[in-house]
Every structure is written in C-alpha cells, then in structure tokens.
Coordinates of C-alpha atoms and ligand atoms in Angstrom, one line a residue:
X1 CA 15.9 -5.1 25.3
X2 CA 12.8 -2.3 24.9
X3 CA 12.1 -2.9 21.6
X4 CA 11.4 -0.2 19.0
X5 CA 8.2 -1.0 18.4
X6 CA 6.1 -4.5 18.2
X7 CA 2.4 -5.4 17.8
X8 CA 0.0 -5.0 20.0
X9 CA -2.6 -7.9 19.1
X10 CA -6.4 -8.2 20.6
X11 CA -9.2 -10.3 21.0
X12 CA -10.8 -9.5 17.7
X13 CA -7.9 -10.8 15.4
X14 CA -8.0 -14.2 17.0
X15 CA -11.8 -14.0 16.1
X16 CA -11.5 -12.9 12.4
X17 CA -8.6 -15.0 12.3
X18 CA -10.2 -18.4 13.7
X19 CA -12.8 -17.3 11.2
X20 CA -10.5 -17.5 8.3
X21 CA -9.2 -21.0 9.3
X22 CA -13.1 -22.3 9.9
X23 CA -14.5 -21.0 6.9
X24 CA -11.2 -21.4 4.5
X25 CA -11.1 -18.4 3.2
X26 CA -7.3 -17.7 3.6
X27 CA -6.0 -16.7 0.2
X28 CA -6.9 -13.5 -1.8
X29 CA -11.0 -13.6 -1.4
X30 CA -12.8 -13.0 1.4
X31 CA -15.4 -10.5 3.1
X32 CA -12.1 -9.2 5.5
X33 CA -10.7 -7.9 2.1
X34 CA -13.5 -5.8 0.7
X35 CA -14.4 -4.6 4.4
X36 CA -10.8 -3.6 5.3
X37 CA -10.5 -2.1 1.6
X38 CA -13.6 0.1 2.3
X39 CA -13.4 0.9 5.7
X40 CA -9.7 2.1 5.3
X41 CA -10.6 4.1 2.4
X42 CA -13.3 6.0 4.6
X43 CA -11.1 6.4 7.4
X44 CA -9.0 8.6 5.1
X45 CA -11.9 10.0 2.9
X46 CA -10.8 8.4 0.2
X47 CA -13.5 6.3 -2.5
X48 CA -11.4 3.3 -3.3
X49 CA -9.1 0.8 -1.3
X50 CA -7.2 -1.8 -3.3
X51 CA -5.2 -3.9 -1.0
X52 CA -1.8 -4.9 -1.9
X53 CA 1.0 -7.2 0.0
X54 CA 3.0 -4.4 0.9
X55 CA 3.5 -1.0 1.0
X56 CA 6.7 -1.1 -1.6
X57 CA 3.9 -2.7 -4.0
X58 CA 1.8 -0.3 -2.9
X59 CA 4.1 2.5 -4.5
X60 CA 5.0 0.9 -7.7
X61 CA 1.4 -0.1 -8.4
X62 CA 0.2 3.6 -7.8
X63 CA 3.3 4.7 -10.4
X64 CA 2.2 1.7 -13.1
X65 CA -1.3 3.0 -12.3
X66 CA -0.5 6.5 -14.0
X67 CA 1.4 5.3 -17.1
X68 CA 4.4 7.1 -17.0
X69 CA 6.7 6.7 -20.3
X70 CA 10.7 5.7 -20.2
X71 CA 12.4 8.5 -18.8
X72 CA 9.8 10.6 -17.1
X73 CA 10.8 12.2 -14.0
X74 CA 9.0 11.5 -10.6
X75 CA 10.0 13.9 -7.5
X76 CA 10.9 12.4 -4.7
X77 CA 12.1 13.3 -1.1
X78 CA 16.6 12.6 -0.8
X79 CA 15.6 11.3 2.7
X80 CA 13.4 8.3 2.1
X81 CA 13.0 4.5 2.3
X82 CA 14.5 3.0 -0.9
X83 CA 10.9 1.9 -1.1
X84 CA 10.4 5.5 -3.2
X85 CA 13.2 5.1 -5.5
X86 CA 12.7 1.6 -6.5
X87 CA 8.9 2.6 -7.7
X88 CA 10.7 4.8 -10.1
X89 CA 13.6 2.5 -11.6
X90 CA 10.5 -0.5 -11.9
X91 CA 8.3 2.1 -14.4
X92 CA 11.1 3.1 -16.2
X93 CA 10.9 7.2 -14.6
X94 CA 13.4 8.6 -13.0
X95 CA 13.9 9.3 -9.5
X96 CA 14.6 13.2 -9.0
X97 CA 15.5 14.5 -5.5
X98 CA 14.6 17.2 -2.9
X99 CA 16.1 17.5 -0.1
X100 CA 14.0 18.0 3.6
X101 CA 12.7 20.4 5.9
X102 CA 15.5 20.4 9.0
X103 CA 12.1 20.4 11.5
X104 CA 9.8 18.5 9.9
X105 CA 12.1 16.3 7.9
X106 CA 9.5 16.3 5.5
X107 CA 10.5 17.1 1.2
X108 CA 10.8 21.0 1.1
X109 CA 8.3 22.0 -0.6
X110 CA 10.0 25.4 -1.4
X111 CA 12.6 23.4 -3.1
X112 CA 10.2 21.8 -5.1
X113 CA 8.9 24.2 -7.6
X114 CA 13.2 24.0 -9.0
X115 CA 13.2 20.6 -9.8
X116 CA 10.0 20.5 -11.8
X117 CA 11.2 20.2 -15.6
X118 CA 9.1 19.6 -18.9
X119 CA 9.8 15.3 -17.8
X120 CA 8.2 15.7 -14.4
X121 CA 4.8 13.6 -14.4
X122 CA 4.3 13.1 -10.6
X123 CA 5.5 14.3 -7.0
X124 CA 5.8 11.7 -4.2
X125 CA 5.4 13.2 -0.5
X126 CA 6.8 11.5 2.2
X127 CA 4.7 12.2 5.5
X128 CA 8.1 11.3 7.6
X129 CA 7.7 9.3 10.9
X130 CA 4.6 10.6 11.2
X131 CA 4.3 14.1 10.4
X132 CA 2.9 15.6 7.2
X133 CA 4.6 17.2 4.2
X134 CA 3.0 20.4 4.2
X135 CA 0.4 19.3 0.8
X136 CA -1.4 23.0 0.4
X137 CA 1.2 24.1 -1.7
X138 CA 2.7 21.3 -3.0
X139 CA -1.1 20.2 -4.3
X140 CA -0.7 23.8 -5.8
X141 CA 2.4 23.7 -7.4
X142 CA 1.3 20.2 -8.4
X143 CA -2.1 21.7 -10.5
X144 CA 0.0 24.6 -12.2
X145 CA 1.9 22.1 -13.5
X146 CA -0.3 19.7 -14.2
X147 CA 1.6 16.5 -12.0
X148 CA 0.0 13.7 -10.2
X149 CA 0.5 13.2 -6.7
X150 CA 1.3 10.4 -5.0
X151 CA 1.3 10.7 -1.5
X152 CA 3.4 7.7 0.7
X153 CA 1.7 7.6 3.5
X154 CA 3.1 4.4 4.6
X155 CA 4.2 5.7 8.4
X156 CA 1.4 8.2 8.8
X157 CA -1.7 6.5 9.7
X158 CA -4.3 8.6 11.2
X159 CA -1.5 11.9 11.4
X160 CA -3.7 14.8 10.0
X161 CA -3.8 18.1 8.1
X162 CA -5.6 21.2 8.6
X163 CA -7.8 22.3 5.5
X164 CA -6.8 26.3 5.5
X165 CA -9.9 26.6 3.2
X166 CA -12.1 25.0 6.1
X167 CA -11.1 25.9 9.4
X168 CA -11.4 23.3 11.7
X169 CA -11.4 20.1 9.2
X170 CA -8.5 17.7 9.8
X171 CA -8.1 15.7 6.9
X172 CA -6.3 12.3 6.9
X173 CA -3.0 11.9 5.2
X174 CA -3.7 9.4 2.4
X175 CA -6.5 11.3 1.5
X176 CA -4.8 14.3 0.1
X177 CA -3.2 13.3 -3.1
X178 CA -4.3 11.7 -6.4
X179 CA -3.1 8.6 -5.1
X180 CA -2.1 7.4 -1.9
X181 CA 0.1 4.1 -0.7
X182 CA 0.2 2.8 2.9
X183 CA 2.3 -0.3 4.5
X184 CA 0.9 -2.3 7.1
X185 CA 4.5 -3.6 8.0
X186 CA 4.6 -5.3 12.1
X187 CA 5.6 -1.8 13.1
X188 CA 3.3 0.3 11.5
X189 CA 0.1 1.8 13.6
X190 CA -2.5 -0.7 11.9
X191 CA -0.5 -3.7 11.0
X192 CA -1.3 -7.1 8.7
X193 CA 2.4 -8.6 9.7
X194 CA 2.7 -7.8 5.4
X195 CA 0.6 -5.4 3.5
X196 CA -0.1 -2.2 2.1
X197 CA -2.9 -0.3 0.3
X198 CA -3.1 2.0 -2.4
X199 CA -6.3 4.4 -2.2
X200 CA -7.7 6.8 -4.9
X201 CA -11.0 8.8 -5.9
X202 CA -11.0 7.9 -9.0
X203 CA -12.8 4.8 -10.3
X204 CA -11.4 4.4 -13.5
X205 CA -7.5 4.5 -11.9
X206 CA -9.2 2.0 -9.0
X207 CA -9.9 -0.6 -12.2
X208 CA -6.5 -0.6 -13.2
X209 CA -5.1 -0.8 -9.9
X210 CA -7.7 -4.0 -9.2
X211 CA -6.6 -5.4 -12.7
X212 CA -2.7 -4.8 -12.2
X213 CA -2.9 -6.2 -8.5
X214 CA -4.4 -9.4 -10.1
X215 CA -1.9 -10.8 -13.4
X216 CA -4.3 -8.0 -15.7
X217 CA -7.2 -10.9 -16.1
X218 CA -9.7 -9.3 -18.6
X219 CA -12.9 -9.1 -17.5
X220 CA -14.9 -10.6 -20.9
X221 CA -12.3 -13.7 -20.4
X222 CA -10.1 -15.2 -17.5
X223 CA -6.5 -15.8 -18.7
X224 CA -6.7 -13.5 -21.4
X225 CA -4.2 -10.9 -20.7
X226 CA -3.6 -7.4 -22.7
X227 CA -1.1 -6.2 -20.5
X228 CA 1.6 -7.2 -17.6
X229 CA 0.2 -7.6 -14.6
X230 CA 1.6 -8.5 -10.8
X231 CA 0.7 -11.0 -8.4
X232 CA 0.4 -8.1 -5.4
X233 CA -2.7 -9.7 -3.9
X234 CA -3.0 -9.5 0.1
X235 CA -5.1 -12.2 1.7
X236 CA -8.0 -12.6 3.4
X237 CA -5.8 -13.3 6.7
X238 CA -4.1 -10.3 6.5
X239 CA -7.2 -7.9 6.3
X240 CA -8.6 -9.7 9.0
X241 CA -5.9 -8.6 11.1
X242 CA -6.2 -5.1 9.3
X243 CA -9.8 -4.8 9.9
X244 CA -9.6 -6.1 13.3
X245 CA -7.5 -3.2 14.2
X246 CA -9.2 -0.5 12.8
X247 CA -12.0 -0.6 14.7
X248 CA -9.8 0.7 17.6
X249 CA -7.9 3.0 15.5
X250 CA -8.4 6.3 16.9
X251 CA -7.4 4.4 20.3
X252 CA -4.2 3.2 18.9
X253 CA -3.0 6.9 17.5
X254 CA -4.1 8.9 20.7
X255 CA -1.9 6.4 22.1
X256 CA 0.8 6.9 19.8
X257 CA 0.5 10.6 20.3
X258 CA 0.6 10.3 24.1
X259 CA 4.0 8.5 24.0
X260 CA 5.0 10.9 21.7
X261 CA 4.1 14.4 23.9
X262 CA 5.6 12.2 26.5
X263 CA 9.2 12.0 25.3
X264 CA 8.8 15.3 24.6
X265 CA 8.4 16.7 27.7
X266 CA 10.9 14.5 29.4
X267 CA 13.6 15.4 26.6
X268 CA 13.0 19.1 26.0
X269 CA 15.6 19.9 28.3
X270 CA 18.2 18.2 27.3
X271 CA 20.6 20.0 25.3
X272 CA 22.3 19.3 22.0
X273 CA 18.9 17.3 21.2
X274 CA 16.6 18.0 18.3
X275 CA 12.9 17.0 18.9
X276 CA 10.1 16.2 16.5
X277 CA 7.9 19.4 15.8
X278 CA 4.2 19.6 15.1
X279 CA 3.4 22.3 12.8
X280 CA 0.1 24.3 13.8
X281 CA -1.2 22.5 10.8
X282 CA -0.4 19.5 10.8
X283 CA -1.3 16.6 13.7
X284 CA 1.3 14.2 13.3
X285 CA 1.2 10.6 14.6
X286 CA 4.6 10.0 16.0
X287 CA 5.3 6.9 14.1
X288 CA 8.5 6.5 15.5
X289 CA 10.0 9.1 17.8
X290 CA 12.8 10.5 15.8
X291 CA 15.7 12.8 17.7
X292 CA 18.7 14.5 16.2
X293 CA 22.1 14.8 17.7
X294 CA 23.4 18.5 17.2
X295 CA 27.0 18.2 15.1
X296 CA 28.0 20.6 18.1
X297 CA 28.0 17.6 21.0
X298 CA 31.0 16.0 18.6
X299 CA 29.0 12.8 18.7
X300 CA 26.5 11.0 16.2
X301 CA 23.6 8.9 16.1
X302 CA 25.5 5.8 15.7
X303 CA 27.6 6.7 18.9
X304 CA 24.2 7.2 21.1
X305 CA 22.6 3.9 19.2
X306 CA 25.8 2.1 20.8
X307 CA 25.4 3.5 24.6
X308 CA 21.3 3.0 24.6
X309 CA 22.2 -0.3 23.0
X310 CA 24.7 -1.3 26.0
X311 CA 21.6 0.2 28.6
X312 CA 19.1 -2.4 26.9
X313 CA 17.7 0.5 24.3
X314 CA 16.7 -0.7 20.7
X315 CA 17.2 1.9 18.7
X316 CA 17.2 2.9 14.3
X317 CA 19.3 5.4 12.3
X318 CA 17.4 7.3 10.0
X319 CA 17.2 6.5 6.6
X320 CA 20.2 7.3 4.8
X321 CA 19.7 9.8 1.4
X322 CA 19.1 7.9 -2.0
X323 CA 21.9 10.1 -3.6
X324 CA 24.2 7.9 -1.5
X325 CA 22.9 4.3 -1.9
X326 CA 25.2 2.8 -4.1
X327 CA 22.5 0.4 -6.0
X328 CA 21.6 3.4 -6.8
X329 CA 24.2 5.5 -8.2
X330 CA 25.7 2.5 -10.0
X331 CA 22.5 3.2 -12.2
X332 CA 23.9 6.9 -12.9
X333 CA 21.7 8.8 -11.0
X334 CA 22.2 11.7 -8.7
X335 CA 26.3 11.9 -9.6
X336 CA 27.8 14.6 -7.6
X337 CA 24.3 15.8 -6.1
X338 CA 24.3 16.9 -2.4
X339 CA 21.7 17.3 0.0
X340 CA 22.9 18.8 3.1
X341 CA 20.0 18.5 5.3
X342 CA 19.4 15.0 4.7
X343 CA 23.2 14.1 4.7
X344 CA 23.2 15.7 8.2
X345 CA 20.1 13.7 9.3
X346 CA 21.1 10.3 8.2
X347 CA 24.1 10.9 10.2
X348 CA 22.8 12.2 13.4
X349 CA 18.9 11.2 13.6
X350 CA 17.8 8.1 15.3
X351 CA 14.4 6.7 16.7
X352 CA 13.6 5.6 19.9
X353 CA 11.2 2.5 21.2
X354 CA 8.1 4.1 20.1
X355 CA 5.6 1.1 19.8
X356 CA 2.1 0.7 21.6
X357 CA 3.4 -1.5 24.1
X358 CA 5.7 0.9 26.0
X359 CA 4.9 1.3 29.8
X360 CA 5.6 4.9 30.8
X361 CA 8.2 3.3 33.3
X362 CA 10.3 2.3 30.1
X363 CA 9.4 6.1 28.2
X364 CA 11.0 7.6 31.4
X365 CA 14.2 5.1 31.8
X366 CA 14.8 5.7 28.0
X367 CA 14.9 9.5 28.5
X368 CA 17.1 9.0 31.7
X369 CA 19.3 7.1 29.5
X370 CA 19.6 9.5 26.7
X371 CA 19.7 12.5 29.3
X372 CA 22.6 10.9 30.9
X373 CA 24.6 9.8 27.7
X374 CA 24.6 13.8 26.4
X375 CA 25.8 15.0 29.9
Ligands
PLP401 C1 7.9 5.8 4.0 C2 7.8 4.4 3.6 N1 7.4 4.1 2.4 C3 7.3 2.8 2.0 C4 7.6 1.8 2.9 C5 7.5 0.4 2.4 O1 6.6 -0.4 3.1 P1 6.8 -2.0 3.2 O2 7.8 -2.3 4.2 O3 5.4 -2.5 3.6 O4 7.1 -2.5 1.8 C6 8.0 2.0 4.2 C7 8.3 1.0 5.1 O5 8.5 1.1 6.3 C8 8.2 3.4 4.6 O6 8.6 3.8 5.8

C-alpha cells in the first residue's frame, strides 16, 4: 500500500536522540526543549514557543490562555478537526460555525463578519491542508471588533502569506494571529511522533501558557497552586526530534510543494476533479493533497477511496462538518444549522499519499489510477 504520508527520519534525530538516552534527559527538561521552543518561534516570527504534547493541547491551552467566561462564543471554521470544537466545550465557550471557501476550503472570511455577536471573544482560522485563510481581513474584522485570534496552524508548517502592506514579505502562518497552535503529529511536515506548540508575542500570555502547561506551580513556592493547571508538557525526546528536523525545514516544504505542483499537473486534465488552488497570496504547503469529486460524475469520495484502495492507494475523507458530529449536537449545538459547502466537501473530498517519501514513480501511478477510475 502507498501510504498517505509517513516520516522521513535522518541522521541528526538518532544523534539528539542517543543524546537524550546518554545524558538522561528524557522527560520535560532539556536543552532540545528550549532550542526547538525558540528556533520554532523564529521560524514563524513569532517571540515565544511553549511546547505542548499535542496539537489538540495546543488549542485548548491557547483558549485557557485568554480567559474566556461560560458562554462566550469562539468562531470557528464548520469544516475542521474536532480538535477546534473540543477547545471550546473544555473552556466553557461556545463553538460558532462558518462555513468554507469552495477553493481554498479555508473559513470564509466574508461569512465571518455575520456571526460576530456581542459573545464573540475570539476567531479560530484553520489554514486547511496547507493553504492559508486569507488573515488580512479577518485580522481586520478581528481589531474592529476587538477579538483575539487564534490561528490553528497545525497542517500549515512553513505555507506562507503575502504582507499586501509590504510587497514582497512572505510571512509564516503561525505568525499572524494573537496566538498560534501547531501539531507535530507523525504526518505533519516537522514531526515529534506527539506534540504541538503554541506560539505568541506577548510575554505576559507566554507566562501563563508556561504556567498552565506545567500543574500552575507558583513561582515564590513549588506546589502551591492558585489555579488549575494541565500536565501538557512535551519532552526532551520529542524536541529533539523537532529540532532535529528543523534544521532542514525549508528542504522538507520545497519538497512538499514539488509533490504538490506535481499532482497537479498530472491531474489537471482530468475531468470531474477539483484541485487544490494557490491564491496569488498565499504559498500554501500542500499538507496533504486534497481533491474533490464533482456531484456531476454521480460518484463520491468514498467510492474513489474504495477503487485506489483495491489498486494499493491509501487514501482519507475529508473532515466531516462539526454541525454533524453527533458528540456534538447531543450537547445542543448547531440544531438545524447547514453548511452547504462543507457538507459537500466532507462528502466528496479526499487526500492522496502526500508524504515526503513518495517517489515520483508512485506520484504518477497514483494519478494513472485516479485518471482511469473517472474515465
Ligand atoms: C487542523 C488541525 N488542528 C488540530 C489538530 C490536532 O493535532 P494533534 O493530532 O496533534 O492533537 C490537527 C491534527 O491533525 C489538525 O489537522
């Protein structure tokens, strides 16, 4: 089977590995920590890195982090990981929904500015398998309005926005928002096996994010706790992997992008397919090469999944909406919402083997295959 995706280790994470097992540093301490906490906050211009053991964590710390009180409302894209919603329901907001951008598949940001009510506290961007929400205006409509932004960068290492007021400046995603959460998941771009960060600029939201990640020791006295903390700590093995790997970062997305212009040219032909897009402002990182049956071919993506499956194909749906995941509406939310462009999405967008391993012999037999299935 071509997998989706699956790591692509080096030489250096044996070396800061073995260094871990020599020196014994394997829990939550640890040089690999600190450097992989700085050195992935100034890869995305960001001041402050606090490490966390995934990117789910990531989120919810990033929501404690801004104090929200029972019943705010937290914007969210329909068409997420549940990853979003859960950060909500754990702070005691409320998820609200927008639905996507049909070529980006990105939260509409023209949608936006309607679902913004006296609750809303925060927006959470979802750069979606790689490409960018389009932040400009949502950081806009975010300062009229006075919300913090959270941007969930978890799939969109290294994809990249232009800065309209500085022509020529690409800035990182995870460096556009108040706050911003990655996940170092197996088959994300810079992987820990488990882990996540959430960055920031501000210092004073930094502290509470170190204290929160850590039980909420006080500083003037260890055990001595004023509020309720989490045990989200990473370890000192899993940054060493992290840190290993970014210093071949910009390798590992030009590679990432390659694969992804390749399917693209190989599939653009084929009819009845929807491709990814790349906005002229955005660079995106092709996370995981998304395409999208038309309704027109009568078929779905669970139909294709089934005939790339029998050819040896690993393939994944799309995620489905969160107004139609039951643990979700059994807590009341979204009843009788719809979100057409999502719903449509969820039903006919999968992802292909996208991961850094693929030969371009397998990019080419995976495009034969999906070429001859829509026939
Ligand atoms: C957009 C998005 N947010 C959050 C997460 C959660 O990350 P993790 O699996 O590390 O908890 C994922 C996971 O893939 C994701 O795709």
């Amino acid at each position: 089977m071509i997998p989706v995706s699956e790591p692509v280790l080096g030489e250096l994470e044996y070396e800061y590995v073995k260094e871990c097992l020599e020196t014994g540093w394997i829990s939550s301490s640890g040089r690999f920590i600190h450097d992989f906490e700085s050195g992935w906050a100034e890869y995305c211009r960001m001041k402050y890195g606090v490490a966390v053991s995934n990117g789910t964590v990531a989120l919810q710390l990033a929501l404690r982090a801004i104090e929200l009180d029972p019943g705010d409302e937290v914007i969210i894209p329909s068409l997420t990981i549940i990853s979003c919603a859960l950060a909500c329901i754990y702070n005691g907001a409320v998820p609200v929904l927008v639905d996507c951008d049909p070529q980006t598949w990105c939260m509409d940001v023209e949608q936006l500015r309607a679902k913004i009510t006296p609750r809303t506290r925060a927006v959470m961007p979802v750069h979606m398998y790689g490409h960018p929400v389009d932040m400009d205006p949502l950081m806009q409509l975010a300062e009229e309005h006075g919300l913090k932004v959270i941007e969930d960068a978890a799939e969109a290492h290294g994809a990249r926005v232009l800065d309209r007021s500085r022509p020529g400046d690409w800035r990182p995603c995870g460096g556009l928002g108040h706050l911003s959460a990655f996940s170092f998941y197996a088959n994300k771009p810079i992987t820990t096996g488990e882990g996540g960060m959430v960055l920031t600029n501000d210092p004073e939201l930094a502290d509470r994010l170190r204290s929160l990640r850590n039980l909420s020791h006080r500083s003037e006295r260890r055990f001595y706790h004023t509020e309720l903390g989490f045990n989200f700590r990473m370890t000192n093995l899993q940054a060493a992997l992290g840190l290993a790997q970014l210093a071949r970062v910009e390798q590992i997305i030009e590679r990432k992008r390659w694969i992804g212009k390749r399917y693209t040219e190989a599939l653009r032909p084929v009819e009845g397919l929807q491709l990814p897009v790349e906005r002229e402002w955005a660079k995106q990182n092709y996370w995981m090469y998304g395409i999208v049956l038309d309704e027109a071919t009568g078929q779905n993506a669970e139909w294709l999944a089934n005939r790339l499956a029998a050819q040896g194909i690993d393939t994944r749906p799309f995620f489905l909406g969160m107004h139609e995941q039951p643990a979700l509406i059994e807590l009341g939310l979204f009843s009788g919402e719809h979100y057409p462009v999502t719903e449509r999405l969820s039903r006919q967008g999968l992802y292909l083997p996208s991961g850094l391993s693929l030969t371009e012999n397998q990019i080419d037999y995976v495009c034969r295959s999906v070429t001859e299935a829509l026939r």
